[in-house]
Every structure is written in C-alpha cells, then in structure tokens.
Coordinates of C-alpha atoms and ligand atoms in Angstrom, one line a residue:
M1141 CA 24.6 15.7 7.9
H1142 CA 23.5 17.6 10.9
I1143 CA 20.0 17.9 11.9
I1144 CA 19.0 21.4 12.9
P1145 CA 15.8 21.2 15.0
I1146 CA 13.0 24.4 15.3
V1147 CA 11.3 24.5 18.3
D1148 CA 8.2 25.2 17.0
F1149 CA 6.2 27.5 19.7
G1150 CA 3.7 28.3 17.6
S1151 CA 5.0 31.9 15.6
Q1152 CA 4.1 32.6 12.1
Y1153 CA 7.6 32.2 11.2
T1154 CA 8.7 29.1 12.5
Q1155 CA 8.4 27.8 8.9
L1156 CA 10.3 30.5 7.5
I1157 CA 13.3 29.9 10.1
A1158 CA 13.5 26.5 9.1
K1159 CA 13.4 27.7 5.2
R1160 CA 16.2 29.5 5.8
V1161 CA 18.4 27.8 7.4
R1162 CA 17.7 24.9 4.5
D1163 CA 18.5 28.0 2.2
L1164 CA 21.9 28.6 4.1
G1165 CA 22.9 24.7 3.6
Y1166 CA 21.5 22.9 6.6
Y1167 CA 18.8 20.5 7.2
S1168 CA 16.3 22.0 9.2
V1169 CA 13.4 20.1 10.7
V1170 CA 10.1 21.9 13.0
V1171 CA 9.6 20.5 15.8
Q1172 CA 6.5 20.5 18.3
I1173 CA 7.0 20.7 21.6
D1174 CA 5.6 17.7 22.7
D1175 CA 7.4 15.7 20.1
T1176 CA 8.8 12.2 21.6
R1177 CA 12.4 12.4 19.6
E1178 CA 15.2 13.7 20.5
Y1179 CA 18.3 15.8 19.2
L1180 CA 21.0 15.2 21.6
D1181 CA 23.5 14.9 19.0
S1182 CA 22.2 18.5 16.9
P1183 CA 25.3 21.1 17.1
C1184 CA 22.7 23.7 17.9
V1185 CA 18.8 24.1 18.2
I1186 CA 16.6 27.1 17.4
L1187 CA 13.6 28.2 19.7
S1188 CA 11.4 30.0 17.4
G1189 CA 8.9 32.7 18.7
G1190 CA 5.3 32.3 19.3
P1191 CA 2.0 34.5 20.1
S1192 CA 2.3 33.3 24.2
S1193 CA 3.2 35.2 27.1
V1194 CA 6.0 33.8 29.5
L1195 CA 4.3 35.8 32.2
D1196 CA 0.8 33.6 32.0
E1197 CA 0.2 30.7 33.9
D1198 CA -0.1 28.2 31.2
H1199 CA 2.5 29.4 28.8
P1200 CA 4.4 26.8 26.3
L1201 CA 7.4 25.2 28.1
L1202 CA 10.4 23.8 27.0
P1203 CA 10.4 20.3 25.6
Q1204 CA 11.8 17.4 28.0
W1205 CA 14.8 16.5 25.8
L1206 CA 16.0 20.1 25.6
K1207 CA 16.7 19.7 30.0
K1208 CA 19.7 17.0 28.8
Y1209 CA 20.4 19.2 25.4
E1210 CA 24.4 20.5 25.9
G1211 CA 24.4 22.3 22.7
K1212 CA 24.3 25.6 21.6
I1213 CA 20.7 27.5 21.4
L1214 CA 19.6 30.5 19.1
G1215 CA 16.3 31.6 20.9
V1216 CA 14.0 34.0 19.0
C1217 CA 11.3 36.5 20.3
Y1218 CA 9.2 34.3 22.8
G1219 CA 12.1 32.1 22.5
M1220 CA 14.5 34.5 24.1
Q1221 CA 12.0 35.5 26.6
L1222 CA 11.5 31.7 27.9
M1223 CA 15.0 31.3 28.4
V1224 CA 15.7 34.4 30.3
K1225 CA 12.5 33.1 32.3
E1226 CA 14.5 29.7 32.8
L1227 CA 18.1 31.2 33.4
G1228 CA 17.1 33.3 36.1
G1229 CA 16.3 37.1 34.4
R1230 CA 13.2 38.8 34.6
V1231 CA 10.2 39.4 31.9
V1232 CA 8.1 42.2 32.3
K1233 CA 4.9 43.0 30.1
G1234 CA 6.0 45.8 28.2
G1235 CA 4.0 49.1 27.9
R1236 CA 3.3 49.3 23.8
G1237 CA 5.7 46.6 23.2
E1238 CA 7.1 46.6 19.5
Y1239 CA 5.7 45.9 16.1
G1240 CA 7.2 45.9 12.3
R1241 CA 10.2 47.7 11.7
V1242 CA 12.6 48.7 15.0
K1243 CA 15.6 50.0 14.3
V1244 CA 18.5 47.9 16.4
R1245 CA 22.4 48.8 17.5
V1246 CA 25.2 46.8 18.4
V1247 CA 26.6 47.9 21.6
A1248 CA 29.4 44.9 21.8
D1249 CA 31.2 42.8 19.9
S1250 CA 30.4 39.0 19.2
P1251 CA 30.6 36.5 17.2
L1252 CA 26.5 36.7 16.4
L1253 CA 26.5 39.9 14.8
D1254 CA 30.1 40.1 13.3
G1255 CA 30.0 42.4 10.1
I1256 CA 27.0 43.7 10.8
P1257 CA 26.2 47.4 11.1
E1258 CA 25.9 49.6 14.1
S1259 CA 22.8 50.1 13.1
F1260 CA 20.4 48.2 11.6
E1261 CA 16.8 47.3 10.4
S1262 CA 15.1 44.4 12.4
W1263 CA 11.7 43.0 12.4
M1264 CA 10.2 42.8 16.3
S1265 CA 6.6 41.7 17.1
H1266 CA 6.4 41.4 21.1
R1267 CA 5.0 43.1 23.8
D1268 CA 6.4 41.3 26.8
V1269 CA 10.6 42.8 27.4
V1270 CA 13.4 41.4 28.6
K1271 CA 14.3 43.6 32.1
E1272 CA 17.2 41.9 34.0
I1273 CA 19.4 39.8 31.9
P1274 CA 20.5 36.5 33.8
S1275 CA 23.6 36.5 35.4
G1276 CA 26.6 35.6 33.1
F1277 CA 25.0 37.5 30.2
R1278 CA 26.2 40.7 28.4
V1279 CA 23.7 42.5 26.5
L1280 CA 24.8 43.0 22.5
A1281 CA 22.3 44.9 21.1
V1282 CA 19.7 47.4 22.0
S1283 CA 16.5 49.0 20.1
E1284 CA 15.9 52.4 19.5
N1285 CA 13.2 52.5 22.1
N1286 CA 16.0 50.8 24.3
M1287 CA 14.7 47.7 24.9
I1288 CA 17.0 44.8 24.8
A1289 CA 17.3 43.5 21.7
A1290 CA 20.0 40.4 21.8
I1291 CA 21.7 38.9 24.5
T1292 CA 24.6 36.4 25.1
D1293 CA 26.4 34.0 27.7
D1294 CA 29.2 33.5 25.2
E1295 CA 28.7 29.7 25.6
R1296 CA 25.6 28.0 25.0
Y1297 CA 23.1 30.7 24.3
W1298 CA 22.3 33.2 21.7
L1299 CA 19.7 35.4 22.5
V1300 CA 17.5 37.9 20.2
Q1301 CA 14.2 39.6 20.5
F1302 CA 13.7 40.4 16.7
H1303 CA 13.2 38.0 14.3
P1304 CA 16.2 37.7 12.0
E1305 CA 14.0 35.0 9.8
V1306 CA 11.8 37.9 8.3
R1307 CA 13.0 39.6 5.1
H1308 CA 12.2 43.5 6.5
C1309 CA 14.9 42.2 9.0
S1310 CA 17.9 43.8 6.9
Y1311 CA 20.8 41.7 8.2
G1312 CA 18.6 38.6 9.4
F1313 CA 20.1 36.3 6.6
E1314 CA 23.8 36.9 7.5
I1315 CA 22.8 37.1 11.3
L1316 CA 21.5 33.6 11.1
E1317 CA 24.5 32.8 9.0
N1318 CA 26.9 34.2 12.0
F1319 CA 25.1 31.9 14.4
M1320 CA 25.8 28.6 12.0
L1321 CA 29.3 29.5 11.4
K1322 CA 30.9 31.9 13.7
V1323 CA 29.0 30.8 16.8
C1324 CA 28.5 26.9 16.1
G1325 CA 31.4 26.3 13.8
I1326 CA 29.3 23.9 11.5
R1327 CA 29.9 24.5 7.8
P1328 CA 26.9 23.9 5.5
D1329 CA 26.4 19.9 4.7
W1330 CA 22.7 19.8 3.0
S1331 CA 22.1 20.2 -0.8
L1332 CA 19.2 19.0 -2.9
E1333 CA 21.5 17.7 -5.8
D1334 CA 22.5 15.1 -2.6
F1335 CA 18.8 14.6 -1.8
V1336 CA 17.7 13.7 -4.7
H1337 CA 20.5 10.9 -4.9
R1338 CA 20.1 9.6 -1.5
K1339 CA 16.4 9.6 -1.6
I1340 CA 16.8 7.8 -5.2
D1341 CA 18.6 5.0 -3.1
E1342 CA 16.7 5.1 -0.4
I1343 CA 13.8 4.1 -2.4
R1344 CA 15.5 1.5 -4.0
E1345 CA 16.3 0.0 -0.8
K1346 CA 13.2 0.0 0.9
L1347 CA 11.1 -1.0 -1.8
D1348 CA 13.6 -4.1 -2.7
G1349 CA 11.8 -5.3 -5.9
G1350 CA 8.4 -4.4 -4.5
K1351 CA 5.7 -2.5 -6.8
A1352 CA 4.2 0.8 -5.9
I1353 CA 1.3 2.7 -7.8
C1354 CA 0.7 6.6 -7.9
A1355 CA -2.2 9.0 -8.9
L1356 CA -0.5 11.3 -10.6
S1357 CA -2.5 14.4 -11.8
G1358 CA 0.4 16.4 -13.5
G1359 CA 0.9 18.9 -10.5
V1360 CA 3.9 19.8 -8.8
D1361 CA 3.9 17.5 -5.8
S1362 CA 2.9 14.6 -7.4
S1363 CA 4.9 14.8 -10.2
V1364 CA 7.9 15.3 -8.2
A1365 CA 7.3 12.4 -6.0
S1366 CA 6.2 10.1 -8.7
V1367 CA 9.6 10.7 -10.9
L1368 CA 11.8 10.2 -8.2
V1369 CA 10.2 6.7 -7.3
H1370 CA 10.6 6.0 -10.9
R1371 CA 14.2 7.1 -10.9
A1372 CA 14.5 4.2 -8.4
I1373 CA 12.2 1.3 -9.4
G1374 CA 11.6 2.4 -13.2
G1375 CA 9.1 -0.2 -14.1
N1376 CA 7.9 -1.2 -11.0
L1377 CA 5.8 2.1 -10.5
I1378 CA 2.7 1.9 -12.1
N1379 CA 1.1 5.8 -12.8
V1380 CA -2.9 6.1 -12.5
F1381 CA -3.8 9.4 -14.5
V1382 CA -7.4 9.6 -14.3
D1383 CA -9.4 11.7 -16.8
H1384 CA -12.3 12.7 -14.8
G1385 CA -13.2 15.4 -17.8
L1386 CA -12.9 18.3 -15.2
L1387 CA -9.2 19.0 -16.0
R1388 CA -7.5 21.8 -17.9
K1389 CA -8.2 22.2 -22.1
N1390 CA -6.1 19.3 -23.2
E1391 CA -4.3 17.9 -19.9
E1392 CA -5.2 14.5 -20.8
I1393 CA -3.0 14.6 -23.6
E1394 CA -0.5 16.8 -22.4
V1395 CA 0.4 15.0 -18.9
P1396 CA 0.4 11.3 -20.5
R1397 CA 2.7 12.9 -23.6
V1398 CA 5.3 14.0 -20.6
F1399 CA 5.5 11.2 -18.3
R1400 CA 5.1 8.7 -20.5
D1401 CA 6.7 9.8 -23.5
K1402 CA 8.9 12.3 -22.6
L1403 CA 10.1 10.3 -19.4
G1404 CA 9.3 7.3 -20.2
M1405 CA 7.1 6.4 -17.4
N1406 CA 4.5 3.3 -17.0
L1407 CA 1.5 5.2 -17.2
V1408 CA -2.2 4.3 -17.6
V1409 CA -4.9 6.7 -18.3
V1410 CA -8.0 5.9 -17.3
D1411 CA -11.4 7.4 -19.0
A1412 CA -13.8 8.2 -16.6
R1413 CA -15.3 11.2 -18.2
K1414 CA -18.7 9.2 -18.0
R1415 CA -19.1 8.2 -14.7
F1416 CA -18.0 12.1 -12.9
L1417 CA -20.3 13.7 -15.4
E1418 CA -23.2 11.4 -14.7
R1419 CA -22.7 11.2 -11.0
L1420 CA -22.5 14.9 -11.4
K1421 CA -26.0 15.6 -12.9
G1422 CA -28.5 17.8 -11.2
V1423 CA -26.5 18.9 -8.3
T1424 CA -25.6 22.2 -7.8
D1425 CA -23.9 22.3 -3.9
P1426 CA -20.7 22.8 -3.6
E1427 CA -19.8 20.2 -1.1
K1428 CA -22.1 17.5 -2.5
K1429 CA -19.5 18.2 -5.7
R1430 CA -16.5 17.7 -3.8
K1431 CA -17.7 14.9 -2.0
I1432 CA -19.0 13.0 -5.1
I1433 CA -15.8 13.7 -6.9
G1434 CA -13.6 12.5 -4.3
E1435 CA -15.4 9.3 -3.7
E1436 CA -15.5 8.8 -7.5
F1437 CA -11.7 9.2 -7.6
I1438 CA -11.2 7.0 -4.9
R1439 CA -13.2 4.3 -6.5
V1440 CA -12.0 4.2 -10.0
F1441 CA -8.3 4.5 -8.5
E1442 CA -8.8 1.2 -6.5
E1443 CA -10.2 -0.4 -9.1
E1444 CA -7.1 0.2 -10.9
A1445 CA -5.0 -0.8 -8.4
R1446 CA -6.8 -3.8 -7.8
K1447 CA -5.6 -5.3 -11.2
H1448 CA -2.0 -4.6 -10.5
D1449 CA -0.1 -6.5 -7.3
V1450 CA 1.3 -3.1 -5.6
E1451 CA 2.3 -2.7 -2.2
Y1452 CA 2.8 0.5 -2.1
L1453 CA 1.3 3.8 -2.5
V1454 CA 3.1 7.1 -3.2
Q1455 CA 1.8 10.0 -2.6
G1456 CA 3.0 14.0 -3.0
T1457 CA 2.8 14.8 0.7
I1458 CA 5.2 18.1 1.4
Y1459 CA 6.7 19.2 4.6
S1460 CA 3.8 21.9 5.4
D1461 CA 1.3 19.8 5.2
V1462 CA 3.6 17.6 7.5
I1463 CA 4.2 20.5 10.0
E1464 CA 0.1 21.8 9.5
S1465 CA -0.5 18.5 10.6
A1466 CA 1.6 18.0 13.7
R1467 CA 0.0 21.4 14.8
S1468 CA -3.4 20.7 13.9
G1469 CA -2.9 17.2 15.6
K1470 CA -4.8 15.6 12.5
T1471 CA -2.5 13.0 10.1
T1472 CA -4.3 14.6 7.2
N1473 CA -5.1 18.2 6.3
K1474 CA -8.7 18.4 4.5
I1475 CA -7.6 20.8 1.3
K1476 CA -5.2 17.8 0.4
S1477 CA -6.9 15.1 1.4
H1478 CA -8.4 14.3 -2.2
H1479 CA -5.6 15.0 -3.8
N1480 CA -3.7 12.7 -1.9
V1481 CA -6.5 10.2 -2.4
G1482 CA -6.5 10.2 1.4
G1483 CA -8.1 6.9 3.2
L1484 CA -7.6 4.5 0.3
P1485 CA -4.0 3.1 2.3
E1486 CA -5.6 1.7 4.7
K1487 CA -8.7 0.2 2.6
M1488 CA -6.3 -1.3 0.6
N1489 CA -3.8 -2.6 2.9
L1490 CA -0.8 -0.5 1.2
K1491 CA 2.5 0.8 2.4
L1492 CA 2.7 5.0 2.2
I1493 CA 6.0 6.5 0.3
E1494 CA 6.5 9.6 0.9
P1495 CA 9.4 11.3 -1.2
I1496 CA 9.0 14.4 -0.6
R1497 CA 7.5 15.0 2.8
E1498 CA 11.2 17.0 4.1
L1499 CA 10.8 19.5 1.1
F1500 CA 9.5 22.8 0.9
K1501 CA 7.5 23.7 -2.3
D1502 CA 10.4 25.7 -3.7
E1503 CA 12.6 22.7 -3.0
V1504 CA 10.1 20.7 -4.5
R1505 CA 10.1 23.0 -7.4
R1506 CA 14.2 22.3 -7.7
V1507 CA 14.0 18.8 -7.2
G1508 CA 11.5 18.7 -10.2
E1509 CA 14.5 20.8 -11.8
I1510 CA 17.1 18.6 -11.0
L1511 CA 15.0 15.7 -12.3
G1512 CA 14.8 16.8 -15.7
I1513 CA 10.9 17.6 -15.1
P1514 CA 9.8 20.4 -17.6
D1515 CA 9.1 23.6 -16.8
F1516 CA 5.4 23.8 -17.6
I1517 CA 4.7 21.0 -15.1
V1518 CA 7.3 22.4 -12.2
H1519 CA 6.2 26.0 -12.4
R1520 CA 2.7 25.3 -13.6
H1521 CA -0.3 27.1 -11.1
P1522 CA -1.8 25.1 -8.2
F1523 CA -5.1 23.5 -9.1
P1524 CA -7.6 22.0 -6.6
G1525 CA -8.7 18.1 -7.0
P1526 CA -12.2 18.9 -8.0
G1527 CA -10.8 20.6 -11.0
L1528 CA -13.2 23.0 -13.1
A1529 CA -16.4 21.3 -10.8
V1530 CA -15.3 24.1 -8.5
R1531 CA -15.2 27.1 -11.2
I1532 CA -18.4 26.1 -12.4
V1533 CA -21.0 27.5 -10.2
G1534 CA -24.0 26.0 -10.4
E1535 CA -24.4 22.2 -12.3
V1536 CA -21.8 20.5 -14.3
D1537 CA -22.6 19.7 -17.9
E1538 CA -20.5 18.9 -20.9
E1539 CA -21.4 22.4 -22.6
S1540 CA -20.0 24.6 -19.2
L1541 CA -17.2 22.4 -19.4
R1542 CA -16.1 22.7 -23.0
I1543 CA -17.1 27.3 -22.8
L1544 CA -14.5 27.1 -19.5
K1545 CA -11.8 25.0 -21.0
E1546 CA -11.8 27.0 -23.9
A1547 CA -12.3 30.5 -22.0
D1548 CA -9.7 29.6 -19.2
R1549 CA -6.9 28.7 -21.8
I1550 CA -7.3 32.2 -23.4
F1551 CA -6.5 33.7 -20.4
I1552 CA -3.6 31.7 -18.9
D1553 CA -2.2 31.6 -22.5
T1554 CA -2.4 35.8 -22.6
L1555 CA -0.7 35.8 -19.1
R1556 CA 2.2 33.3 -20.4
E1557 CA 2.4 35.7 -23.8
L1558 CA 2.6 39.1 -21.9
G1559 CA 5.0 37.6 -19.0
W1560 CA 2.3 37.5 -16.1
Y1561 CA 2.1 34.0 -15.5
D1562 CA 4.9 33.2 -13.5
R1563 CA 4.1 36.6 -11.3
T1564 CA 1.2 35.3 -10.1
W1565 CA 0.5 32.6 -7.6
Q1566 CA -2.6 31.3 -9.1
A1567 CA -4.9 32.7 -12.1
F1568 CA -8.1 30.8 -13.9
A1569 CA -11.4 31.5 -15.2
V1570 CA -14.6 30.9 -13.3
L1571 CA -18.3 30.2 -15.5
L1572 CA -21.6 31.7 -13.4
P1573 CA -24.8 30.6 -14.2
V1574 CA -26.0 33.7 -14.8
K1575 CA -27.0 35.8 -17.9
S1576 CA -26.0 39.4 -19.2
V1577 CA -27.7 41.2 -22.1
G1578 CA -25.3 42.4 -24.7
V1579 CA -25.1 43.5 -28.5
K1580 CA -23.6 42.0 -30.8
G1581 CA -23.6 43.5 -34.8
D1582 CA -27.0 45.1 -34.4
E1583 CA -28.7 42.8 -32.6
R1584 CA -29.3 41.8 -29.2
S1585 CA -27.0 39.1 -27.5
Y1586 CA -27.5 37.2 -24.0
G1587 CA -24.3 35.2 -22.8
R1588 CA -22.8 33.4 -19.5
V1589 CA -21.0 35.7 -17.1
L1590 CA -16.9 35.0 -17.4
V1591 CA -14.9 35.9 -14.3
L1592 CA -11.1 35.8 -14.3
R1593 CA -9.5 35.2 -11.0
A1594 CA -5.3 36.1 -10.6
V1595 CA -4.1 35.9 -6.6
D1596 CA -1.1 36.2 -5.0
S1597 CA 0.0 34.0 -2.4
V1598 CA 2.7 32.2 -0.8
E1599 CA 0.9 28.6 0.7
G1600 CA -2.7 29.5 -0.4
M1601 CA -3.7 30.2 3.5
T1602 CA -3.7 33.9 3.0
A1603 CA -4.4 35.3 -0.7
D1604 CA -4.4 38.8 -2.2
W1605 CA -5.9 39.5 -5.8
S1606 CA -3.2 40.2 -8.3
R1607 CA -3.1 43.4 -9.3
L1608 CA -3.0 42.6 -13.4
P1609 CA -2.3 45.5 -15.6
H1610 CA -5.8 46.9 -17.3
E1611 CA -4.0 46.1 -20.8
I1612 CA -3.5 42.3 -20.0
L1613 CA -7.0 41.8 -18.6
D1614 CA -8.2 44.3 -21.4
E1615 CA -6.5 41.8 -24.2
A1616 CA -7.5 38.4 -22.3
A1617 CA -11.6 39.8 -22.4
R1618 CA -11.5 40.5 -25.4
R1619 CA -9.6 37.1 -26.8
I1620 CA -12.0 35.3 -24.6
L1621 CA -15.5 37.4 -25.9
N1622 CA -14.4 36.9 -29.9
S1623 CA -13.5 33.5 -29.7
V1624 CA -16.4 31.9 -26.8
P1625 CA -20.0 32.9 -28.6
Q1626 CA -21.3 31.4 -25.2
I1627 CA -20.0 34.3 -23.0
G1628 CA -21.4 37.8 -22.9
R1629 CA -19.4 39.1 -20.5
V1630 CA -16.3 39.2 -18.4
V1631 CA -15.8 40.7 -14.9
F1632 CA -12.2 40.5 -12.6
D1633 CA -12.7 39.3 -9.1
I1634 CA -11.0 41.1 -6.9
T1635 CA -11.7 39.5 -3.5
S1636 CA -9.1 38.9 -1.5
K1637 CA -8.8 35.7 1.4
P1638 CA -10.1 36.7 4.0
P1639 CA -12.8 37.0 3.5
G1640 CA -13.3 35.2 0.1
T1641 CA -11.6 32.0 -1.0
I1642 CA -9.1 31.4 -3.9
E1643 CA -11.6 29.0 -5.3
W1644 CA -15.3 30.3 -5.8
E1645 CA -16.6 26.6 -4.3
Ligands
XMP2558 P1 -9.3 27.8 -1.5 O1 -10.1 28.0 -2.6 O2 -9.2 26.9 -0.4 O3 -8.0 27.4 -1.9 O4 -8.6 29.1 -0.7 C1 -6.7 27.2 -1.7 C2 -5.4 26.5 -2.3 O5 -6.1 25.4 -2.6 C3 -6.9 24.9 -3.9 N1 -7.8 23.8 -3.4 C4 -7.3 22.5 -3.7 N2 -6.3 21.8 -3.9 N3 -7.7 19.8 -3.5 C5 -6.7 20.5 -3.6 O6 -5.6 19.9 -4.1 C6 -8.8 20.6 -3.5 O7 -9.6 20.1 -3.0 C7 -8.8 22.2 -3.0 N4 -9.4 22.8 -3.4 C8 -9.2 24.2 -3.1 C9 -6.9 25.8 -4.1 O8 -7.0 26.0 -6.0 C10 -5.9 26.9 -4.3 O9 -5.2 27.1 -4.9

C-alpha cells in the first residue's frame, strides 16, 4: 500500500486534503514539517496551503527529507508559492488577493486538468501571487482576475493556487483524482475492509496472548477501538464500563446489552454512582466538577484494572486527535484527556494500543458498521466525559439527574421520531438552577427552566446552532412540559461557538 504524505504548512484545510485522498482510495498521512520520518518511497507528496507568506523572513520551509525526494509533488496555495520560490520563480505581494469562489480558465492541455471544463469555479484564499514562473514551467490555468492559477514542469511539479480539496471547488475532487491516476499513475489501494483485516491480524500478533483492558463508555470511538481488539484477542480483552450515574437515561442498561449480550464481549460494569454523587455534593464550580469526575473516574478504573493481570490499555484516539496533538506539540489534547483516561498508562505501567489512531471520524463510523456494531452506537451524538454533570448548571443531585435524564430522553426521541437526529451534529438538554412562574390548571406553578441545545458542526471545534423547525421545538417542549412536572419552562439556545461553547459548563 502506498503512503501519500500531506505536508502540513498550517492550513485549516490540511486534514481535508488527507480525507479527500483517502476517499479516492489512497492511504494519506498528515506530516508536520519538523517530523523526522522520511517518505522517500512515496510516489507523490502533497504540500498544503498555510497562513504564512513566502515573502516573510521566517516563513516555514520544506522539510529536509523533501530535498532528497525524487517523486512527484502537488503544491497547493502556500505549497505552490513555496515551490515557485525554491525553484527560482518570483512571488510578490498581491493587491487585494483572491478569497472565496473565483472562476478559473484552463489555458493549456495537461493530465492534471484533463476532462475539466474550460472554465470552472475554484476556491481561493491567497494574498501573495506568482508573478514569474520558474524556468521550464508552463501555465495551465489562470483566474478571472488574470492571476496564475496552475503551473507545471510536466515532470515532477504540479502546482495550483486554488484549493481542490474544498467542496466549493467544483472539480476539485476530479483534479485530485487526475493527479493520482493520470499524473502519478497509481491505482487506489486503500480500503477500510482491508484496514479492518490487517488491524485485527496486527493486534493479535502484537499482543501475542497478552491481556488488555479498555474503558468502554459506549461512545463511538471507544466502542470501535474495543470491538477491533475483541476481534483480535477475544476474552483476553476486559472492558470496564464505569456507571457514574451521570450517563443518559438507561445507558447503564443499553450499553452492556449491546457489548456483552449482542457482541459477546467481556464487560465488567462498575456501579460507582454513590461515589461520584458523594464527591460532587455541594460543588457548583464547573472546573471543580470536571476535575473531581476525572480523578474519580481514573481511581475507579484503576481499582478495577488492578484486579486483572493486564499489560495493555486500549484507547479510542482518532486521527484528528493525533494531528491536533502534533500541531500543538502536546501528546494529548485537553478535551480528550478525561475521556481517554489520561495519565493512567504511565502510572500503571501499561502499554497503549490505539487501533483507530489512523482513522478520521467518518472512517471510524464506517469501520463500526463493517464490524457490525449497532447503528445507535455508531451514529450517536458525541457525549462529554463528565456526562450530565456539565449539563446540570449548579450542584448535581439525584433529583436534578432524574429530571434531566427524562427531559433529555424526550427531546432526543422527538428528534429521532421526526427525522432530525441525524441532521444535527449534537443535541441535548441542559437543566438550570433557576425557577420560573407559570399556571397549571387554575393554579400558580413554579418550575425549573430547561434549555434545549442542538448544534451543527464538523469536529466540535466550531459550531452553529441548528435551525430546528418550529414544529419540532414545539413538539419537544410540549412533551417535556406534559411529562416532567418539575419543569416549568423550556427555552432554546441560539448561541454559536465561538463565542459560546457547545456544553454549558
Ligand atoms: P465544548 O463544550 O468544548 O465541546 O464546545 C466540544 C465537544 O466536546 C465535547 N466535550 C467533551 N468530550 N470529554 C469529552 O470526551 C470532555 O470532558 C468534554 N467536554 C466537552 C462536547 O460534548 C462537544 O461535543
């Protein structure tokens, strides 16, 4: 299998290039410019865009290994400008630059733009422009503003100013495919089915009779990671499901049913509800709540792990986490640290297995389907590690948990029933420590305020509130007010991220 390195110059679209290349059936990896690994055997390399200017003194340079590299190079935006500068062409500061949709005209035949209409809509995001092309190059396309949009030397370098990886670039996918098939002459050789088989063999070989443990929450990532390892080592994998009482309604019943009863996995359920509630008593500060839950989770998991003679810890780290960590120079990113029981491997001297660290989220879901994990697990909304504790503003107590579980369930069931669950990225209810006056029958009522939240997002880094139809909001609010007497008022949150976060705490 070929590995296609995407050299990351910091563009917000780098991951998208890697994804598009994989969707075409080639295995891609995102490579940081200071990575020491060399990819000299790869048939081609893609250079991403980036926020820097090659005219600045300290702009990012090509990785050292690329100086020795002899294969083909596709340069995108900054990647193009950097190659032009390196090869003796000239890049200058543009006037207004080009941003967003820009029409591009193909002016010469080439395998890269083969079959692409003479004029097509591209996506641009650049201020600097290529003024003089390096010697031996020719221009393949120009923009509607008469700027150079694509050039080549017909041998090794294929450089484009626009972003073929972005959906708004109308023939972007075809251009990337042309590069792989017609310029580099390589056939697709990566599929998720193969990945599953290879991974299972690899894990079996690596563990060689050793035992592993996994904190299985029922979230997509940990579920897929765990089922892959289970396929490889069966009963030698012990899954621990910590019931901290902060889960969604009935999850402590539904999750074990799937993994233990349906998939035949080794699963220990730890009832730690009392411990968590006890420690959360009187705590209202969101960060304190998170810290307590994180610590207690690790303690419970550690106690359980010590009962078994295990060598390995399975974690559901995915590729976006790996790229994020590499970029930020940290080994784990903050949001996932609780979820991934961070700190535990060193403390307990456990070796890590991260079976899905090469996969993007949608690939993880597809692997889940291939493995036969039920749909409601594979396609469920993300859920925070600290659970409902960050959705009960103020102190967490048994009564608030009961109210929120009930209301959240009704909201989610309504979305599912009316076909909106899969159209939102994440939806949930939040309970406020505020009461509001109402009338019920002829009497004055005084009940808690419940917030409904639904967002559209890609990886949760930014989010917009979902434009749910009024009828759906109306149906959910009525059902909640009729069935949960402690709630007196239902409101809908229309805050995007930024400036808000998705969770309330
Ligand atoms: P925020 O609230 O930071 O959430 O905008 C972004 C996404 O991350 C989820 N989230 C968490 N996930 N452990 C997790 O595994 C956590 O501590 C945590 N906090 C927030 C949140 O549900 C949303 O999908």
